[in-house]
Coordinates of C-alpha atoms in Angstrom, one line a residue:
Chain A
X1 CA -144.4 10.4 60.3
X2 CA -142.9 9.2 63.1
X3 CA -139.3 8.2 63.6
X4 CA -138.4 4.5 63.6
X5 CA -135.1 3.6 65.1
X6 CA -132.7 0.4 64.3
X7 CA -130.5 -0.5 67.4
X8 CA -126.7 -1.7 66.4
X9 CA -125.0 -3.7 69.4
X10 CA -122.5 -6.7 69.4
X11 CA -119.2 -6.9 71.1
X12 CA -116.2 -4.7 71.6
X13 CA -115.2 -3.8 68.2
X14 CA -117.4 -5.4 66.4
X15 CA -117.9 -2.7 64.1
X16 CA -121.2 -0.9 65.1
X17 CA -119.6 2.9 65.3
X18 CA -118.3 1.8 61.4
X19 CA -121.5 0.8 60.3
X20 CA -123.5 3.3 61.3
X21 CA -120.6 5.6 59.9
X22 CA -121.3 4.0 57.0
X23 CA -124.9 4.4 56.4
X24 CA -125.8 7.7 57.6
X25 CA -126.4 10.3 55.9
X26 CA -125.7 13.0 58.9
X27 CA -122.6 13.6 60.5
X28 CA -122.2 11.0 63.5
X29 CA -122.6 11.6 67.2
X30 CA -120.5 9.4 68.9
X31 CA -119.7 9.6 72.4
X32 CA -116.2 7.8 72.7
X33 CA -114.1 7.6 75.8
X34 CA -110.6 6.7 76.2
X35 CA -110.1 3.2 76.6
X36 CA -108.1 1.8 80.3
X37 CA -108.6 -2.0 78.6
X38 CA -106.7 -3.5 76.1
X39 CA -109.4 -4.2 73.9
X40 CA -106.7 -3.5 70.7
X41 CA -108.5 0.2 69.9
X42 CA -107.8 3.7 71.9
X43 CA -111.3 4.8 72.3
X44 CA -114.5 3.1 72.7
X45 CA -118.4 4.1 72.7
X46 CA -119.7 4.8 76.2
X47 CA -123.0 5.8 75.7
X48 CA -124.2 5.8 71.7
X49 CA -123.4 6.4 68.5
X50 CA -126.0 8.3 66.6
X51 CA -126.7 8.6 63.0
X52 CA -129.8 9.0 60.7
X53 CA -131.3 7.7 57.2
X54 CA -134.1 8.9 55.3
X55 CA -136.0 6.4 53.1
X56 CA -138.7 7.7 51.3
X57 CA -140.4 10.0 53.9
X58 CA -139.5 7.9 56.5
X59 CA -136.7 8.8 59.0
X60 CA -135.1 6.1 60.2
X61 CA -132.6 6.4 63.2
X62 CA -129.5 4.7 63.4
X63 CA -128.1 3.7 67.3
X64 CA -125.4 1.8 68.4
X65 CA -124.4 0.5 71.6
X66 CA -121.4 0.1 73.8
X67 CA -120.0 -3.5 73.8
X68 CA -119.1 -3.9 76.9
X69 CA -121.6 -5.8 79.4
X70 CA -121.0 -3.0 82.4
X71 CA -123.3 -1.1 79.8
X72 CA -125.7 -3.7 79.8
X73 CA -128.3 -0.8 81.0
X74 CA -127.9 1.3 77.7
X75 CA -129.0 -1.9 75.6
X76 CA -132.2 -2.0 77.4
X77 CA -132.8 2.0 77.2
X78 CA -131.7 1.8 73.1
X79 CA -133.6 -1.5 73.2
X80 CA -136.7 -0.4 74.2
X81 CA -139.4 0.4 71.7
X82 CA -136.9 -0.3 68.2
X83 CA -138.0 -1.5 65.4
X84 CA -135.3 -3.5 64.4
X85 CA -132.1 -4.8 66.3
X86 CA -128.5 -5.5 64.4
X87 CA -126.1 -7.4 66.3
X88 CA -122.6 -7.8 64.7
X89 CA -119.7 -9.5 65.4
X90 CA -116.5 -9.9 64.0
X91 CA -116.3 -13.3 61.7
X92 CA -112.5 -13.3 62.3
X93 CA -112.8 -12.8 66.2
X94 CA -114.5 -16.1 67.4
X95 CA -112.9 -15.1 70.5
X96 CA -115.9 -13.0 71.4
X97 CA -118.4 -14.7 70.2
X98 CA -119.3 -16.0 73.3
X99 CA -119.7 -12.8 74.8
X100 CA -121.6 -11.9 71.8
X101 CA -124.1 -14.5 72.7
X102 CA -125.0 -13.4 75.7
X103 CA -125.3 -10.3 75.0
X104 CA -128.3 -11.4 72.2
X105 CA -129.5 -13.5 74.5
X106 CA -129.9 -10.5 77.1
X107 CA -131.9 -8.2 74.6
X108 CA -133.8 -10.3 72.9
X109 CA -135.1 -12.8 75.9
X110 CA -136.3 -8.7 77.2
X111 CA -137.5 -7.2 74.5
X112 CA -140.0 -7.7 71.8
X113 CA -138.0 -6.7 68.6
X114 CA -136.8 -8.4 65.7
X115 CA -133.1 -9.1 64.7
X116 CA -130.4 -10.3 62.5
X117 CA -127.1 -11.2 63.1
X118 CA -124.4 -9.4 60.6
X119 CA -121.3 -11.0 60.8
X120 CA -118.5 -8.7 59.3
X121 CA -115.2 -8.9 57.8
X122 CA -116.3 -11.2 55.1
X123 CA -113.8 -9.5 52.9
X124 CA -110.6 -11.0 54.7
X125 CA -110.6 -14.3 55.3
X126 CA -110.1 -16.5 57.0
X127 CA -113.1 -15.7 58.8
X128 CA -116.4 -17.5 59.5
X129 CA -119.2 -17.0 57.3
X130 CA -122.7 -17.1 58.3
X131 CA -123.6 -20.4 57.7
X132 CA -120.8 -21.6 60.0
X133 CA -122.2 -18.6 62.6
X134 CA -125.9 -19.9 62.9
X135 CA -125.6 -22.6 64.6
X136 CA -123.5 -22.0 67.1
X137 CA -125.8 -19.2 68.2
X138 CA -128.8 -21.3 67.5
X139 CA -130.1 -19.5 65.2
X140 CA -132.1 -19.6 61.8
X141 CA -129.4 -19.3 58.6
X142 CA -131.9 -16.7 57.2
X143 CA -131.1 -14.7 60.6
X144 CA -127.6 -14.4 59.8
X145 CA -125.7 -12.1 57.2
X146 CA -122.1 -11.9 56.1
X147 CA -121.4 -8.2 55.2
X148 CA -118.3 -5.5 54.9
X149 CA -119.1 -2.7 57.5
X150 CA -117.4 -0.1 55.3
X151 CA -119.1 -1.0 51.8
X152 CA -122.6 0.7 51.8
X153 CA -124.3 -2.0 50.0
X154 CA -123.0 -4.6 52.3
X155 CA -124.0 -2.6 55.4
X156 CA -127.6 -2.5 54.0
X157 CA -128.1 -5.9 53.7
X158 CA -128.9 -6.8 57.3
X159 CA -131.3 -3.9 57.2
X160 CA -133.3 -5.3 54.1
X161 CA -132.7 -9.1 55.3
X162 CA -134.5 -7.3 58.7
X163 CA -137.3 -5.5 57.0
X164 CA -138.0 -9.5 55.0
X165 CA -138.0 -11.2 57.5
X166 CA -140.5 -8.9 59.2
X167 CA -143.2 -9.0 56.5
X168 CA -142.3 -13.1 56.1
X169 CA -143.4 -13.3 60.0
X170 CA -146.5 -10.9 59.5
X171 CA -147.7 -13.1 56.3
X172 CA -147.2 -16.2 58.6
X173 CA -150.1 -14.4 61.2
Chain B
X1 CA -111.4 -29.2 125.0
X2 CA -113.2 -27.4 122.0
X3 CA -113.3 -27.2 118.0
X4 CA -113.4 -23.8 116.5
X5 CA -111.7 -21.3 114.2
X6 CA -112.0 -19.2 111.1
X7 CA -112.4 -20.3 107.9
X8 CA -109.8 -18.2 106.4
X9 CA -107.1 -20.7 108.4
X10 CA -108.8 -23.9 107.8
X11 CA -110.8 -24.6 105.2
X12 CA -114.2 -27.1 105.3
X13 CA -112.4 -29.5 102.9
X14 CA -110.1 -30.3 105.5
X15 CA -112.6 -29.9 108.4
X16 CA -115.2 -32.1 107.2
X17 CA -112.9 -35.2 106.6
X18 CA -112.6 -35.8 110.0
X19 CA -115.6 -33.7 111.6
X20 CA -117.9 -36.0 109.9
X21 CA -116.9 -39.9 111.3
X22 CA -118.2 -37.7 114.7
X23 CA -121.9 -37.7 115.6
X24 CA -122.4 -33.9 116.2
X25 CA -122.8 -30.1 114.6
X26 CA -120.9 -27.8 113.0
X27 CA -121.8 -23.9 113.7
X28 CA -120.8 -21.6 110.9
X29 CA -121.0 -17.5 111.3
X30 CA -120.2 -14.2 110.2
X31 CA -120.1 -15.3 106.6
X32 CA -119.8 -12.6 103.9
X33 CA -123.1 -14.0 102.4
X34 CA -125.5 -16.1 104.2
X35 CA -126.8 -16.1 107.8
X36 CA -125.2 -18.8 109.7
X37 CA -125.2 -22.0 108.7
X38 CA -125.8 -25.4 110.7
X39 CA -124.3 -28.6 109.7
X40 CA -124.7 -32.1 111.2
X41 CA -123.3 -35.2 110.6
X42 CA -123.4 -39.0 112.1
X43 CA -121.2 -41.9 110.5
X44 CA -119.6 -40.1 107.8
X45 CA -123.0 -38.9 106.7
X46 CA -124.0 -35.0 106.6
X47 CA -128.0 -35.6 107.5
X48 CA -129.1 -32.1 108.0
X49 CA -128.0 -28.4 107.0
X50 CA -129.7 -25.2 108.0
X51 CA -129.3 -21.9 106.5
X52 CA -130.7 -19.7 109.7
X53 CA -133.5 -21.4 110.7
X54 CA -134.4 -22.9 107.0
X55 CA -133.7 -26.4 106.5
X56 CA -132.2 -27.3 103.1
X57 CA -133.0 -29.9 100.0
X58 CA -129.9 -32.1 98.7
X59 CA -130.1 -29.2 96.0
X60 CA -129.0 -26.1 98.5
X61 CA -126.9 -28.2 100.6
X62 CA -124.6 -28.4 97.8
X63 CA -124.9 -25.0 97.2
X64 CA -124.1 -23.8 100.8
X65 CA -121.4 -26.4 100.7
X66 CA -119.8 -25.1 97.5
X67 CA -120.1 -21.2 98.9
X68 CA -118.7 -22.4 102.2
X69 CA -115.7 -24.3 100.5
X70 CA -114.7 -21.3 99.1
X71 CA -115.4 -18.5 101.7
X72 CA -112.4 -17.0 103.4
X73 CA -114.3 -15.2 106.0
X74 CA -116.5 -17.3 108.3
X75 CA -115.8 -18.5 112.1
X76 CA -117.1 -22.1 112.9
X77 CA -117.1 -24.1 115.9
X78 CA -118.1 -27.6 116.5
X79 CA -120.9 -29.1 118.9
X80 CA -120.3 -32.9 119.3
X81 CA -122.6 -35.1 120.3
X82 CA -125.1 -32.4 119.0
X83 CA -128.3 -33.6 117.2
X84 CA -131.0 -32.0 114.4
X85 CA -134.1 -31.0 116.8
X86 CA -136.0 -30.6 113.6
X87 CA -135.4 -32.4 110.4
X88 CA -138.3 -33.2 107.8
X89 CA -135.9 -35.1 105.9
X90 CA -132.8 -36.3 106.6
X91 CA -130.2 -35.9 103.5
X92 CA -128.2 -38.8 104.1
X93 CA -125.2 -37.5 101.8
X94 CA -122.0 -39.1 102.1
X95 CA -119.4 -36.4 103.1
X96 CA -116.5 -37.8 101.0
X97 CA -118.7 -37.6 97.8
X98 CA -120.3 -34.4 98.3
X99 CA -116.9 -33.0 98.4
X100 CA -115.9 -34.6 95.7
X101 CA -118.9 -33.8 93.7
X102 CA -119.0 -29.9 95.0
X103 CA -114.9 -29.7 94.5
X104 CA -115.9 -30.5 90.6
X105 CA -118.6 -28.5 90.8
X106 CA -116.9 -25.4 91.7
X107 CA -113.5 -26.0 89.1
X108 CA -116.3 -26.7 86.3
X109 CA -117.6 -23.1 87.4
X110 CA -114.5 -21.4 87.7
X111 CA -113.6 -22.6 84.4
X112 CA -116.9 -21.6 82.8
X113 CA -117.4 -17.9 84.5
X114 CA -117.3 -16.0 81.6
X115 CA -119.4 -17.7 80.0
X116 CA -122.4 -17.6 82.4
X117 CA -125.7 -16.1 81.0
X118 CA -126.7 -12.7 81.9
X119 CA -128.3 -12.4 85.7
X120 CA -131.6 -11.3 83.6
X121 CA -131.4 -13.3 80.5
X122 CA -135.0 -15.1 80.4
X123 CA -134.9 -18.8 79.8
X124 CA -137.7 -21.8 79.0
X125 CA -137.6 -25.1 78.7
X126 CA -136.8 -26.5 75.1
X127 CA -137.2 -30.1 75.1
X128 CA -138.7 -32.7 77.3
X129 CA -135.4 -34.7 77.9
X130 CA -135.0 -34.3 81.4
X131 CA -130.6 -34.5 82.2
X132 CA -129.2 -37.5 83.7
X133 CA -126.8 -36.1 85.5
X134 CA -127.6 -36.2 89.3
X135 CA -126.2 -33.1 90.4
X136 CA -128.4 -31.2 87.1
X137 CA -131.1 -33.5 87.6
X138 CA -131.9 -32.5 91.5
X139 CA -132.4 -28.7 90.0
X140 CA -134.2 -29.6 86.8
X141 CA -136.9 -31.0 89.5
X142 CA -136.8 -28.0 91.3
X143 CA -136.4 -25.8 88.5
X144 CA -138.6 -26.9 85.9
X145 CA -142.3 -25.6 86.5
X146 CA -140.7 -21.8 86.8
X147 CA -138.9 -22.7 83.3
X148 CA -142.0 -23.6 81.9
X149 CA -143.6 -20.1 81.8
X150 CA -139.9 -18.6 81.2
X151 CA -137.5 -17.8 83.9
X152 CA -134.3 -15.5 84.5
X153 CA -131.5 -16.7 86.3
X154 CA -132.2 -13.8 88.9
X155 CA -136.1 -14.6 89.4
X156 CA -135.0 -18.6 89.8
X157 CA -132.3 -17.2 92.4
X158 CA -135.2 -15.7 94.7
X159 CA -138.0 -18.4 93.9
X160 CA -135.7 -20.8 95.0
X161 CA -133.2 -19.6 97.5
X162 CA -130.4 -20.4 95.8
X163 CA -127.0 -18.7 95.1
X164 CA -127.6 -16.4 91.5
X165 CA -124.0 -17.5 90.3
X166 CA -125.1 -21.2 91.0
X167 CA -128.6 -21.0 88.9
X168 CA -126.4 -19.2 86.2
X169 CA -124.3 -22.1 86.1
X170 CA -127.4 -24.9 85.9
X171 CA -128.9 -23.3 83.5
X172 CA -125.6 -22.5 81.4
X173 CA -125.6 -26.4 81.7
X174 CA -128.8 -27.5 81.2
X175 CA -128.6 -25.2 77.9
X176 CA -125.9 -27.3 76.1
X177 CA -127.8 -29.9 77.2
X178 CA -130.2 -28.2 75.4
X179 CA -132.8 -28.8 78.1
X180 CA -133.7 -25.1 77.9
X181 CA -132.9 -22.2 75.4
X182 CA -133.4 -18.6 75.1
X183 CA -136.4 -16.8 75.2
X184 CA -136.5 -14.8 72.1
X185 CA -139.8 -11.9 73.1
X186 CA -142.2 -12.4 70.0
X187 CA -142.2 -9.3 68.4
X188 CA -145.8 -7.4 68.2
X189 CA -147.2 -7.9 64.8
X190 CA -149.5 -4.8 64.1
X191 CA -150.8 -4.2 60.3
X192 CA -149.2 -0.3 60.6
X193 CA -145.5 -1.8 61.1
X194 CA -146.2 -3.8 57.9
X195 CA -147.0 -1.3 55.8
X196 CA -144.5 0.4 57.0
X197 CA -141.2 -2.5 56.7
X198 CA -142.7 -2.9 53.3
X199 CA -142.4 1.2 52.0
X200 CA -139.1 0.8 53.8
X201 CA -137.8 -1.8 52.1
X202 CA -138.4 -0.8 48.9
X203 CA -137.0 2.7 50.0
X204 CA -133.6 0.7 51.0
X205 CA -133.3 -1.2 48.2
X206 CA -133.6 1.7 46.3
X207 CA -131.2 4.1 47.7
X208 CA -128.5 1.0 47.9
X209 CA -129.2 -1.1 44.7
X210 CA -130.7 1.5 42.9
X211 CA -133.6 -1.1 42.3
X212 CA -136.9 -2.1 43.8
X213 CA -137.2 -5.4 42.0
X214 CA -133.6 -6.7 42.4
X215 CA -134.3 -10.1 45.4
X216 CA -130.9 -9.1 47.4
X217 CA -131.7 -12.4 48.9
X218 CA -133.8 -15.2 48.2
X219 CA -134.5 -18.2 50.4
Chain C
X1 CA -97.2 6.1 97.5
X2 CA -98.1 4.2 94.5
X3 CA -101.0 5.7 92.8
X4 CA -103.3 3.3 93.9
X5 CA -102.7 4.6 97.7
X6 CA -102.6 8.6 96.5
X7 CA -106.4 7.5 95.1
X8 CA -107.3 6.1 98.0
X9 CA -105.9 9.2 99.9
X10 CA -107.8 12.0 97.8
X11 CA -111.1 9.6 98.2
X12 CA -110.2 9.8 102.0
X13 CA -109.7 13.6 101.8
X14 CA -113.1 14.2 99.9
X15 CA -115.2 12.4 102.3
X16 CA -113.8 14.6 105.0
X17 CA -114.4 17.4 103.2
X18 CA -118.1 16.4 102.4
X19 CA -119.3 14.2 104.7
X20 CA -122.9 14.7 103.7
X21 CA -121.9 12.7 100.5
X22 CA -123.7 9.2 99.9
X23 CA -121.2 7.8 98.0
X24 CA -118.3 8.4 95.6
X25 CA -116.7 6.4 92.6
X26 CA -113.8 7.5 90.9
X27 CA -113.8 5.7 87.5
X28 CA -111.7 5.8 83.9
X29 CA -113.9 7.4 81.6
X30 CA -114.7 3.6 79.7
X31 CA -116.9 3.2 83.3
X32 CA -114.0 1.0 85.2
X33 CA -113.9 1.5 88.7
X34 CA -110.7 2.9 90.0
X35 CA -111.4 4.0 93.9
X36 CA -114.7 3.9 95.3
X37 CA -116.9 4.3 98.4
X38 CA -119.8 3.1 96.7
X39 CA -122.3 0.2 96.5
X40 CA -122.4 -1.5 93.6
X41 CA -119.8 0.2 92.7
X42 CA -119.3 -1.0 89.1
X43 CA -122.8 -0.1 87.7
X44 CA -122.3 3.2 88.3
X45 CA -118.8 3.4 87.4
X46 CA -120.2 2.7 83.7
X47 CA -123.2 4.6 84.5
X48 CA -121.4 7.9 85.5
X49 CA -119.1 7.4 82.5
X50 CA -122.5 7.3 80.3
X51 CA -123.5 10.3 81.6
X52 CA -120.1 12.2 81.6
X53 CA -119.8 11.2 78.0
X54 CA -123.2 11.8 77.0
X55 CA -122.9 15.2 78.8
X56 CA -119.6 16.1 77.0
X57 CA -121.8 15.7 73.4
X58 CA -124.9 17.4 74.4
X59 CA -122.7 20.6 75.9
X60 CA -121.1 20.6 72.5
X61 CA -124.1 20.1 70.1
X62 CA -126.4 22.5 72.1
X63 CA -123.1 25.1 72.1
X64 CA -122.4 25.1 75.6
X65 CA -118.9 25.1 76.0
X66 CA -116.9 22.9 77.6
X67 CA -118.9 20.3 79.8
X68 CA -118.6 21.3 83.7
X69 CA -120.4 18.4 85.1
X70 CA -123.6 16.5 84.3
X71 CA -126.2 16.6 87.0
X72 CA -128.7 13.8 87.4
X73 CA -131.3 15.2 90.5
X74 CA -134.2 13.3 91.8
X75 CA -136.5 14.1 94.5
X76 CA -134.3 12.3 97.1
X77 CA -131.1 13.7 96.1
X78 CA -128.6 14.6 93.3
X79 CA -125.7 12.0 91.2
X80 CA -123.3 14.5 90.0
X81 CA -120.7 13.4 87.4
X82 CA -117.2 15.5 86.8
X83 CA -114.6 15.2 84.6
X84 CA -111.3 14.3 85.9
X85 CA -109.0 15.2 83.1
X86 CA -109.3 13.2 79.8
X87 CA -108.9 9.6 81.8
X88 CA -111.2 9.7 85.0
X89 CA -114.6 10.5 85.9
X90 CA -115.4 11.3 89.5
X91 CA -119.5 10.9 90.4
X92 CA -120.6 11.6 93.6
X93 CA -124.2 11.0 95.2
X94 CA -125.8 13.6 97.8
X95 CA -129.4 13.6 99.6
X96 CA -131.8 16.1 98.7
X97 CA -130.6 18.7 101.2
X98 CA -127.4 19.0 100.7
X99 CA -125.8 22.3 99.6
X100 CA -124.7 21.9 96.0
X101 CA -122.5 25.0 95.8
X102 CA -120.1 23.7 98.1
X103 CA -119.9 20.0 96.4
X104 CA -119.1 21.6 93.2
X105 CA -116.9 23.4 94.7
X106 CA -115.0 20.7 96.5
X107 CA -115.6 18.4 93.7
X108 CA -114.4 20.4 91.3
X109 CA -110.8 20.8 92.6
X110 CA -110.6 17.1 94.1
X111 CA -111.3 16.2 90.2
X112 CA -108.3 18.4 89.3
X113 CA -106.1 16.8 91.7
X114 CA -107.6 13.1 90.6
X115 CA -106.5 14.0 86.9
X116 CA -102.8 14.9 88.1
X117 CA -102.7 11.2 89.7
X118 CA -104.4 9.8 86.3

């Protein structure tokens, strides 16, 4: 059966290296590069992170994005053809969430693939919470998940709220 | 006795002031961006620009005007008495106004660069208020029928001659105006996918709940 | 010299020494451009850092050793990418013709000398 592939993107430390850390069952790949910003972390992904998940007998593979817009080019090449795309931000960093809108704006106006919005940190407030999220991205509540990167559970969530939302859409056809 | 210069000395916000209560045209070359530009004014009034041999609309007039204001390199010289050869329709803007309006204009952008949409971010119209605002308004008209089908900022920058960072910033407006939104591409629904989502959801909910029946979420 | 100007020296130097070269970008290896004599110079300040640090992982999955340079070739020319110590990233375009020995060779010791500075 043939591979499908989620796409993780969102800002600069958003937590799409953790997530992916978090659900995969392989070791992995990252490709991190010393960082010359201040961005408040040392390294940062330059090209993708990597990581799989089997379900069933389905491979599913796990890739996440660099933040930054100068990568804007990697979005569309991990964009293209996905089943599913993730974009988090951080729900204590409104700070980038403007940023973070464009960027969704970007990949979605371009390609043809469905998506939810995870908004992490959910475990230390203050932080905003999802319904508080949607609409200042526009965006339906159902779209939009509150999760904990580093708990597995929580990092599923977005992937089954995904996968929902998918078969609500091809009921409504 | 003659009027010229370079822009990087003088800027237009202090040349057109007193320039414009002249009947006459001012030449501007070797910009960084554009080919050169022709201005003319009579009573206070700036009737006709040309970019190269193109006439402009009220809508690229301010543009130029706004790109020019804040070019340093650029050499200009003045032609009094000078008068449009060709001019389908005379723009009749007050020069005191358009420089107050374009000054806004540009600290308005300044102040929202960062938060410009992407170059290739696609865009349609969203509702069928059209904006009030005059200086909006004039690019709505122009804007609209490409916005209808979907647009990006970079496709309305070519279809319409204008500066890209400009259209970014109309349609960043015109967007909390919510006059347009987002495009979001409609997915492809084909039957395999669906089969699919639905083996992987249950899969998922499996390996991280340990159940298929448990609703994680329920609207 | 401040190490802005010693940049802007080596960049100088290299172009002498290749002057078949279409362009050249030193970076930092996040894909920020540091010196360049380059059109859009910032796209491919991020795109060389993509390949470099792409490159780096697929030398050390496939057991390859420690990544030399990544070579992107097309049938108008080459983009090489080097490494220029654990900061910098020096990419360099060339046209089909060119002789690729000698801009490895040259490359590869201007990258050295970039790293010092870095």
């Amino acid at each position: 059966m043939e591979p499908l592939k989620i796409v993780v993107t969102g800002p600069v430390g958003a937590g799409k290296s953790t997530l992916i850390r978090t659900l995969s069952e392989t070791e992995v790949v990252d490709t991190d590069a010393l960082t010359s910003e201040n961005i408040g972390k040392e390294t940062t992904t330059v090209a993708m992170d990597y990581g799989t998940l089997h379900l069933g007998d389905q491979l599913l593979y796990l890739f996440g994005t660099p933040g930054q817009d100068r990568f804007d080019f990697m979005w569309d090449v991990l964009s293209d053809g996905a089943l599913g795309l993730l974009m988090l931000i951080r729900g204590d960093k409104p700070e980038d969430f403007v940023a973070a809108r464009k960027q969704l704006d970007y990949i979605t106006s371009r390609h043809p693939v469905p998506y939810v919005m995870g908004v992490t940190r959910q475990d230390r407030p203050p932080v905003w919470g999802p319904e508080e999220v949607a609409p200042f991205f526009g965006l339906p509540l159902q779209r939009v998940v509150g999760i904990n990167a580093t708990d597995p559970q929580s990092a599923a969530t977005p992937l089954i709220r995904l996968l929902e939302l998918m078969l609500e859409d091809q009921r409504a056809v | 006795m003659a009027i010229f210069g370079n822009l990087n000395h003088m800027s237009l916000s202090d040349l057109l002031p007193f320039l414009s209560s002249q009947q006459g045209a001012l030449e501007i070359f070797n910009l960084e961006r554009h080919p050169g530009v022709t201005m003319y004014f009579n009573e206070g009034m700036l009737t006709c620009l040309y970019l190269g041999n193109k006439e402009a609309d009220a809508l690229l007039a301010r543009s130029i005007v706004g790109e020019i204001l804040g070019a340093r390199k650029g050499a200009f010289e003045f032609l009094p008495q000078a008068r449009p050869r060709r001019c389908s329709q005379l723009l009749n803007m007050r020069v005191d106004r358009l420089l107050v309006s374009v000054t806004t204009t540009q600290d308005e952008f300044a102040q929202v660069r960062e938060q410009l949409p992407h170059p290739k971010t696609v865009f349609k119209i969203a509702g069928q208020t059209a904006p009030q605002d005059s200086r909006i308004s004039d690019f709505w008209q122009k804007a609209r029928s490409h916005l209808q089908a979907g647009a990006s900022s970079e496709q309305l920058a070519g279809d319409l001659g204008m500066p890209l960072d400009h259209v970014r910033f109309y349609l960043h407006r015109l967007r909390q105006l919510r006059a347009v939104e987002p495009v979001r591409a409609r997915p492809k629904t084909v039957p395999a996918s669906g089969s699919a989502a639905s083996r992987l959801l249950g899969a998922l909910k499996r390996r991280f709940f340990g159940t298929n029946k448990e609703k994680v979420w329920s609207h | 010299m401040t190490k802005q100007e010693q940049l802007q020296e080596i960049l100088r130097e290299l172009k002498q020494a290749l002057p078949e070269l279409r362009s050249i970008v030193v970076a930092s290896t996040d894909g920020l451009p540091i010196v360049h004599a380059a059109v859009d110079a910032p796209r491919v300040a991020a795109m060389a850092a993509t390949a470099l640090g792409l490159g780096k992982r697929i030398s050390q999955t496939t057991e390859l050793g420690s990544l030399e340079e990544t070579i992107v070739r097309g049938n108008q020319g080459y983009f090489v990418v080097y490494a220029a110590g654990d900061k910098g990233v020096l990419a360099v375009s060339a046209p089909a013709d060119a002789n690729l020995g000698l801009i490895h060779l040259e490359a590869r010791s201007f990258a050295g000398r970039l790293a010092q500075i870095l």
